[in-house]
PDB file of C-alpha atoms in Angstrom:
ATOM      1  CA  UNK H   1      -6.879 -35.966  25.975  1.00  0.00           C
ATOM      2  CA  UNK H   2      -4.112 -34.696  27.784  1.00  0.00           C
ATOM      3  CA  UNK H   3      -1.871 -35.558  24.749  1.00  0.00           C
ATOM      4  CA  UNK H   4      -3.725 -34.114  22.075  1.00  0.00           C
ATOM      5  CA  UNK H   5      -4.230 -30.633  24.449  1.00  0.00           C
ATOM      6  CA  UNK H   6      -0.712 -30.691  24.854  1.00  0.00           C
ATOM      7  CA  UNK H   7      -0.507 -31.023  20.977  1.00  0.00           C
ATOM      8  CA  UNK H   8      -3.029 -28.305  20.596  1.00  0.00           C
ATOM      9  CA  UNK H   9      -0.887 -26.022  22.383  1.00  0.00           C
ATOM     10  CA  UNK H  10       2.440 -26.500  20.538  1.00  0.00           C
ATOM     11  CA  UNK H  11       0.855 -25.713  17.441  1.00  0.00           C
ATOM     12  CA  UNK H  12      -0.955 -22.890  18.672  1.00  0.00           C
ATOM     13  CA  UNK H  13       2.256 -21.309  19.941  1.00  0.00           C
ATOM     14  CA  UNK H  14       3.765 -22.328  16.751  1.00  0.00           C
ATOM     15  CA  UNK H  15       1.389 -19.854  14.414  1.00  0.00           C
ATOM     16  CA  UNK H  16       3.522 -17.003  16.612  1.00  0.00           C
ATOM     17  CA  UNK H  17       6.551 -18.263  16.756  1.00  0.00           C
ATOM     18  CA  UNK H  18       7.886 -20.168  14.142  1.00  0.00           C
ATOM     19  CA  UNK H  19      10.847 -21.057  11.302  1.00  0.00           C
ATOM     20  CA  UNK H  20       9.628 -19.621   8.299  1.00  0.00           C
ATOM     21  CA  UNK H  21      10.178 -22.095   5.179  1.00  0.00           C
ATOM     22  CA  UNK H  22       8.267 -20.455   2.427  1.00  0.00           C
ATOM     23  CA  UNK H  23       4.941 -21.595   2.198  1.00  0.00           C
ATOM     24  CA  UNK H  24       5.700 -24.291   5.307  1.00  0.00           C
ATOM     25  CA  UNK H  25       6.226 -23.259   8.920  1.00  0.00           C
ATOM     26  CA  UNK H  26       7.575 -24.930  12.066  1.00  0.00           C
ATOM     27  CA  UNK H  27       8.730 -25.277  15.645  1.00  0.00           C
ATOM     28  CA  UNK H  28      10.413 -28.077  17.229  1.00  0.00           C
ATOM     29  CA  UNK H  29      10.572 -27.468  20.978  1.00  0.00           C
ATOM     30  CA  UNK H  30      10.801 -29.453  23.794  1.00  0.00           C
ATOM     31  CA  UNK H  31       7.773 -29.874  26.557  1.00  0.00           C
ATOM     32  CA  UNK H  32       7.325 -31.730  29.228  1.00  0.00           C
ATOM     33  CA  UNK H  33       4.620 -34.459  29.753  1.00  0.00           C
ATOM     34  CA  UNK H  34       3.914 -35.971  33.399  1.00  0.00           C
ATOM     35  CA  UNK H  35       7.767 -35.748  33.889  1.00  0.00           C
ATOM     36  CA  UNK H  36       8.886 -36.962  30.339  1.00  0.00           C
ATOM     37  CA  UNK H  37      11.103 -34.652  28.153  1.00  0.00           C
ATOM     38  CA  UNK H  38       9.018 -34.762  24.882  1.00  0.00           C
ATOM     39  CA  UNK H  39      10.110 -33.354  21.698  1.00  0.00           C
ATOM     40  CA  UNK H  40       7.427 -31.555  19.572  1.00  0.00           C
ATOM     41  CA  UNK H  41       7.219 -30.814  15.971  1.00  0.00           C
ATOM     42  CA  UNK H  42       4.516 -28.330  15.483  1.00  0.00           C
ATOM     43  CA  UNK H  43       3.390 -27.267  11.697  1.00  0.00           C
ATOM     44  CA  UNK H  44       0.515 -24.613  11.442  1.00  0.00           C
ATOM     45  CA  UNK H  45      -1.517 -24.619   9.023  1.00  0.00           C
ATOM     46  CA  UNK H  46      -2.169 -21.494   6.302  1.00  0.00           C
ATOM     47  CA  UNK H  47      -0.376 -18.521   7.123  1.00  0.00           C
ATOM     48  CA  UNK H  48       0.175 -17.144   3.423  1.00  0.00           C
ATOM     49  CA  UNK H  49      -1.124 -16.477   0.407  1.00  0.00           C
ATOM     50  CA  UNK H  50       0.635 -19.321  -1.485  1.00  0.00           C
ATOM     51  CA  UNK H  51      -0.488 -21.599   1.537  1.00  0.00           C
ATOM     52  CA  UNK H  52      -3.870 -21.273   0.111  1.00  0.00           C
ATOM     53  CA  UNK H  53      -3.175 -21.968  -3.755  1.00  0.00           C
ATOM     54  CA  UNK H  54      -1.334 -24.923  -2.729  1.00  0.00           C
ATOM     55  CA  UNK H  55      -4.990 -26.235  -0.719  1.00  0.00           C
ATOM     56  CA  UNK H  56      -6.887 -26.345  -3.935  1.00  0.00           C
ATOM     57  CA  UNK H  57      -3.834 -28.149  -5.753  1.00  0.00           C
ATOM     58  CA  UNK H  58      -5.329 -31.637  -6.170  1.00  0.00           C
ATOM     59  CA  UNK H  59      -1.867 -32.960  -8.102  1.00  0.00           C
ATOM     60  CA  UNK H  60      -0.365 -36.090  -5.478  1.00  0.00           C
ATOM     61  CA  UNK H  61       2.597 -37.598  -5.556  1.00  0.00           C
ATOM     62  CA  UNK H  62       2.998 -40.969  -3.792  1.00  0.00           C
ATOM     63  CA  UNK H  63      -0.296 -41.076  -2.728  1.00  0.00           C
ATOM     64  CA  UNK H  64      -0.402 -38.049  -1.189  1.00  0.00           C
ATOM     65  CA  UNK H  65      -1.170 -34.460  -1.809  1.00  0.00           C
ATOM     66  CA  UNK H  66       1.695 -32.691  -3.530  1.00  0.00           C
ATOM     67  CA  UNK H  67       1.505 -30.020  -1.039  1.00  0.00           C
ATOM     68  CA  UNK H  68       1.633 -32.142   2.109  1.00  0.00           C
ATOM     69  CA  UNK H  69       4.125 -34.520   0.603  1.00  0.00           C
ATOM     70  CA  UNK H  70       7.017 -31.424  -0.715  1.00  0.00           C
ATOM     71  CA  UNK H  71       6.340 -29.945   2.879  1.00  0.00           C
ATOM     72  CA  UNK H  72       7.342 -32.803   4.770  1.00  0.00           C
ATOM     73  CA  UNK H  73      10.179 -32.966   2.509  1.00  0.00           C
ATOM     74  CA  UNK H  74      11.246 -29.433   3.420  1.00  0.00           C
ATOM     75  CA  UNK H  75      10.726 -29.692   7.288  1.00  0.00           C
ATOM     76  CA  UNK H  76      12.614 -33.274   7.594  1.00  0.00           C
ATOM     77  CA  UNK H  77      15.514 -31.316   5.370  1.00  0.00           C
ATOM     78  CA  UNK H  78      15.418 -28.499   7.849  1.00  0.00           C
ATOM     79  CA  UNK H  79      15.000 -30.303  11.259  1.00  0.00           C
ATOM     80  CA  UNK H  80      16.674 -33.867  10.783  1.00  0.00           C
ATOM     81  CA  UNK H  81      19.865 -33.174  12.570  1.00  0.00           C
ATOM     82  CA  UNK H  82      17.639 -31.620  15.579  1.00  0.00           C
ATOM     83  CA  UNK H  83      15.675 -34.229  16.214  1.00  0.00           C
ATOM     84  CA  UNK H  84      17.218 -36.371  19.044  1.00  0.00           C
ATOM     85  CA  UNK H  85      16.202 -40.249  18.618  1.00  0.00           C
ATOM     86  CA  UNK H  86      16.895 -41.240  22.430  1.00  0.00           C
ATOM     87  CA  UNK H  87      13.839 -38.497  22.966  1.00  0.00           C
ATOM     88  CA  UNK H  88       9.759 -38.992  22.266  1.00  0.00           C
ATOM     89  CA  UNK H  89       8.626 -37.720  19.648  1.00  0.00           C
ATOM     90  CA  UNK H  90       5.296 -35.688  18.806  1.00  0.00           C
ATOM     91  CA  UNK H  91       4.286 -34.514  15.383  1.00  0.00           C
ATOM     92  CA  UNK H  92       1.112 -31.958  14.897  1.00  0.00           C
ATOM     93  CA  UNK H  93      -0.291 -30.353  12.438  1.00  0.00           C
ATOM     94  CA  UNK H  94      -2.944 -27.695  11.975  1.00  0.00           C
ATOM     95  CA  UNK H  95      -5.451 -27.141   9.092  1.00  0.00           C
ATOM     96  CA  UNK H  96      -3.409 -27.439   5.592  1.00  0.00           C
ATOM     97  CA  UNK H  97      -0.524 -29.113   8.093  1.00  0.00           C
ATOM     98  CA  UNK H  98      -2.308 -31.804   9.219  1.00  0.00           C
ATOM     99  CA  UNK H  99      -1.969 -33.906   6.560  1.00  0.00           C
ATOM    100  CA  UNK H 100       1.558 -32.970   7.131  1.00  0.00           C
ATOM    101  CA  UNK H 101       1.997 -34.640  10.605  1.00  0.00           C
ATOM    102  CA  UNK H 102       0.153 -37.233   8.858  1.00  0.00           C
ATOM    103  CA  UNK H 103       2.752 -38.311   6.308  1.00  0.00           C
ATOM    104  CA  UNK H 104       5.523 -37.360   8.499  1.00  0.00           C
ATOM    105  CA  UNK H 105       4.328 -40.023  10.787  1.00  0.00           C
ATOM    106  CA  UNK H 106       4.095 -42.248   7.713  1.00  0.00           C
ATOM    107  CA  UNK H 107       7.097 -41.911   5.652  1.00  0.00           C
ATOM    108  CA  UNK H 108       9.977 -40.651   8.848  1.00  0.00           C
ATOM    109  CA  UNK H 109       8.122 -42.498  11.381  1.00  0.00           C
ATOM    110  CA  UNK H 110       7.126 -40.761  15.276  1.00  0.00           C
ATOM    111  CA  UNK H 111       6.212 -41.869  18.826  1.00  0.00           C
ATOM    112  CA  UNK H 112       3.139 -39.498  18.707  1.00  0.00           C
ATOM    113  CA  UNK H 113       0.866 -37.745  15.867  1.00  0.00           C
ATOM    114  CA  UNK H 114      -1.976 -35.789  16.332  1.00  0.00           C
ATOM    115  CA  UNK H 115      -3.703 -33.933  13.457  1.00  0.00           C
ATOM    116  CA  UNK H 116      -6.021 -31.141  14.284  1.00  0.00           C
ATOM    117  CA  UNK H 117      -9.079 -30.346  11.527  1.00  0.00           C
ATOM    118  CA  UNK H 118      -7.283 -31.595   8.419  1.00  0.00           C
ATOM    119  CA  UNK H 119      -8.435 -31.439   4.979  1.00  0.00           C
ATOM    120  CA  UNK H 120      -8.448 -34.976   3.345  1.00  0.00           C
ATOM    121  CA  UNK H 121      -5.136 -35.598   1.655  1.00  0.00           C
ATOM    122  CA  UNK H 122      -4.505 -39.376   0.947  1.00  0.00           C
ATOM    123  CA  UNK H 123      -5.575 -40.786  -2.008  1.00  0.00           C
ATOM    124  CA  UNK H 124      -8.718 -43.717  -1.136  1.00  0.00           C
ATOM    125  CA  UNK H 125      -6.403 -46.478  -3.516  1.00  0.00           C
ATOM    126  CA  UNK H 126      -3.198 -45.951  -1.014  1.00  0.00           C
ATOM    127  CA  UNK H 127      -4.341 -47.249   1.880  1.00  0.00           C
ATOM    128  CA  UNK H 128      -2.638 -45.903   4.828  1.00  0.00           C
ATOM    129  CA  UNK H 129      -3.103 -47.035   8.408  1.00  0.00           C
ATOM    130  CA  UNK H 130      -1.067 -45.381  10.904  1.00  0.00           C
ATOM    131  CA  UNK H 131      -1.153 -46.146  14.671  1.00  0.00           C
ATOM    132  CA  UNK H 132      -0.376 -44.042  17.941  1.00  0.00           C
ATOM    133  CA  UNK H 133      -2.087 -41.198  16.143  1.00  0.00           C
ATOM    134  CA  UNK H 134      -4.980 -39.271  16.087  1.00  0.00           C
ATOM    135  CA  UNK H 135      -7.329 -37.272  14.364  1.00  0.00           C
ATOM    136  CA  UNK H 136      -9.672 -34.200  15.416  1.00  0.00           C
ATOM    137  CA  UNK H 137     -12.596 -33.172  13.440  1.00  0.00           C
ATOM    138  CA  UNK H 138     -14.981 -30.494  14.495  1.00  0.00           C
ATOM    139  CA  UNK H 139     -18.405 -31.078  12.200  1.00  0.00           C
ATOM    140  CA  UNK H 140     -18.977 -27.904  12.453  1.00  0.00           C
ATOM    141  CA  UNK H 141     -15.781 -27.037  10.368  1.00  0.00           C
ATOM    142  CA  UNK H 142     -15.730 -27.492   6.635  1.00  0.00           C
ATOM    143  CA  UNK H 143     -11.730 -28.173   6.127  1.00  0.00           C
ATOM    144  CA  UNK H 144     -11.680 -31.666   7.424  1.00  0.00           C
ATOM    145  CA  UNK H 145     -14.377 -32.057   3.993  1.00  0.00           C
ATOM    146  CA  UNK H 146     -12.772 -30.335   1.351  1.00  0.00           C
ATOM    147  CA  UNK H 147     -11.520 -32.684  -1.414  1.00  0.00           C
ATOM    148  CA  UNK H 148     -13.366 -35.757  -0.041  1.00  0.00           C
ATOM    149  CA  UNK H 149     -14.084 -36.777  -3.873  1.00  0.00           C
ATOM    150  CA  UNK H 150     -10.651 -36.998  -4.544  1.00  0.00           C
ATOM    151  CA  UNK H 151      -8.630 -37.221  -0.854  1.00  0.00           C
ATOM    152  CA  UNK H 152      -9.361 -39.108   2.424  1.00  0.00           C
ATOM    153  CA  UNK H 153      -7.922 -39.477   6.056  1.00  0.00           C
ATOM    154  CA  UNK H 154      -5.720 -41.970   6.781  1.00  0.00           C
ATOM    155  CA  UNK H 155      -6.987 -44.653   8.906  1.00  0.00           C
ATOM    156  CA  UNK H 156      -5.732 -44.528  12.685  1.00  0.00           C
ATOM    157  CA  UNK H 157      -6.177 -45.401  16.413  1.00  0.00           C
ATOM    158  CA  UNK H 158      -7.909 -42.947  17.696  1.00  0.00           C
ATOM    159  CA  UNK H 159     -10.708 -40.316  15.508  1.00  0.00           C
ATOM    160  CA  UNK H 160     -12.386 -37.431  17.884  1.00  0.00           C
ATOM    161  CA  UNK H 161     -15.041 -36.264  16.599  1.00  0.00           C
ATOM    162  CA  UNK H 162     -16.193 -33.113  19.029  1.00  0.00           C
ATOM    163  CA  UNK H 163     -19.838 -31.852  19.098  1.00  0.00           C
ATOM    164  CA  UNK H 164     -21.432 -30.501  16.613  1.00  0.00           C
ATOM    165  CA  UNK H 165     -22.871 -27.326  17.931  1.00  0.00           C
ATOM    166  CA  UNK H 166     -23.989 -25.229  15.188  1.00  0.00           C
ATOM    167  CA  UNK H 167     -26.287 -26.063  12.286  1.00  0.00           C
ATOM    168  CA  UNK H 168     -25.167 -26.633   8.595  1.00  0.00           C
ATOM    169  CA  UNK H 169     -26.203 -23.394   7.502  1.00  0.00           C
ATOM    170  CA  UNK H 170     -24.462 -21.275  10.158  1.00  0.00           C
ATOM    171  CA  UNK H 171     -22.368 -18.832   8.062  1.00  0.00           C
ATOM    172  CA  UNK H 172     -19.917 -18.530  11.506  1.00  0.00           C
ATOM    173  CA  UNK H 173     -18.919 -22.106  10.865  1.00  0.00           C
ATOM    174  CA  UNK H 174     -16.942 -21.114   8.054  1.00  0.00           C
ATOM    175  CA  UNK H 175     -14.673 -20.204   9.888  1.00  0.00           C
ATOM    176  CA  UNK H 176     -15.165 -19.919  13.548  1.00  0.00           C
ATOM    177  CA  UNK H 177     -14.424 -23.717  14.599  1.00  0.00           C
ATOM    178  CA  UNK H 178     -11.589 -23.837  12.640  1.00  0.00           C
ATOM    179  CA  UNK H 179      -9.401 -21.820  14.430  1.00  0.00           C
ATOM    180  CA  UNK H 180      -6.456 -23.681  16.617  1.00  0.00           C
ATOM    181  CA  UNK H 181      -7.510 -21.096  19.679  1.00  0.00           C
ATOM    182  CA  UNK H 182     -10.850 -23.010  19.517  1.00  0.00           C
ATOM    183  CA  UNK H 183      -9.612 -26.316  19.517  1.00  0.00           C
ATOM    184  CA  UNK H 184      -7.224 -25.568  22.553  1.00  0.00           C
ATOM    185  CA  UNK H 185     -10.070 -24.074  24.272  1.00  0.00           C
ATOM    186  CA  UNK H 186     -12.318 -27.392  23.494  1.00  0.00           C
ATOM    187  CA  UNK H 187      -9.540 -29.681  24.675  1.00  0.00           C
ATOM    188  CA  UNK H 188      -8.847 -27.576  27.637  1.00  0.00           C
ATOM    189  CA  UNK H 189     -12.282 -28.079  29.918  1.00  0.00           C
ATOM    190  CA  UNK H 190     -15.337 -29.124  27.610  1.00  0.00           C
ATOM    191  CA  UNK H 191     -13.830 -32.546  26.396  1.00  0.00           C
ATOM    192  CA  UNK H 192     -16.467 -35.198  26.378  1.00  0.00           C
ATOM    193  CA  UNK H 193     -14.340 -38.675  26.522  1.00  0.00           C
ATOM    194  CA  UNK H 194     -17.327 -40.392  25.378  1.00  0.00           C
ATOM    195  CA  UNK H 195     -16.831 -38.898  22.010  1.00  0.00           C
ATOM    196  CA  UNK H 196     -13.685 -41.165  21.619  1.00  0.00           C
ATOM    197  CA  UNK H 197     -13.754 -43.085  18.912  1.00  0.00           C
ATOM    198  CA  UNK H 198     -10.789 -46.393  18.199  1.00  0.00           C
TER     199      UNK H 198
END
């Protein structure tokens, strides 16, 4: 929990203050966890308008979404000589970006990954397990659905699924539970542990 809050957080701070690539944004900072220099790579998720053409793009390339998998090219292009490998890593992505952190813990590798709400972006015959990470899916949020005929999640250690708290025809869950502010919020004093899944 503590982890994935302090996750949360990064990329929260990283939709206001970021390095603009184009249609792919990031921050690489370092925090500190129970007295452990940590380094975090935080993506947000759709900030512009070509963010949002590339969602609907259901092209792949090595099993991936196109989107998620020329992104991840980008950022380890832009970051790779920043990254210190004597230091933990954490990779997290928002929304359209968490299928980023996703294959960035697949193809370059991390300590840590934690994917917040992401839309399904691996194809079902490229079966991908990836451990020390985790997944957060609010029902209530209709990203982490979107392209389920064609995309799904990776398998991993650890899948939280948090309460579903509004019902299926709810126009405010468009929307509403989707937003990294409500995730940090969840993660900061209503986390139910129970909801845990490994």
């Amino acid at each position: 929990n503590d982890l994935i809050l302090l996750a949360a957080k990064a990329c929260q701070r990283a939709y206001k203050k970021n390095t603009d690539l184009g249609s792919m944004e990031y921050a690489l900072t370092i925090e500190d966890y129970h007295g452990v220099p940590f380094q975090i790579l935080a993506m947000p998720g759709s900030n512009e308008f070509l963010d949002w053409v590339w969602n609907f793009t259901l092209l792949s390339w090595d099993g991936v979404k196109l989107c998620s998998y020329l992104a991840v090219k980008r950022v380890w292009q832009a970051v790779k000589n920043d990254i210190d490998p004597t230091m933990p890593l954490l990779v997290v992505g928002h929304s359209k970006a968490g299928p980023d952190a996703l294959r960035w813990k697949q193809k370059y590798g991390a300590d840590f990954c934690v994917a917040l709400c992401p839309p399904p972006a691996f194809r079902p015959w490229k079966k991908v397990n990836l451990k020390d990470t985790a997944i957060v899916i609010d029902p209530d949020d209709v990203v982490p659905l979107a392209g389920t005929l064609s995309f799904n999640h990776p398998t991993t250690d650890t899948l939280v699924h948090l309460p579903r708290e509004k019902a299926w025809y709810d126009p405010s869950r468009i929307g509403s539970d989707h937003v990294i502010d409500h995730i940090v919020q969840y993660f900061q004093g209503k986390v139910n542990l129970s909801k845990l899944e490994g």
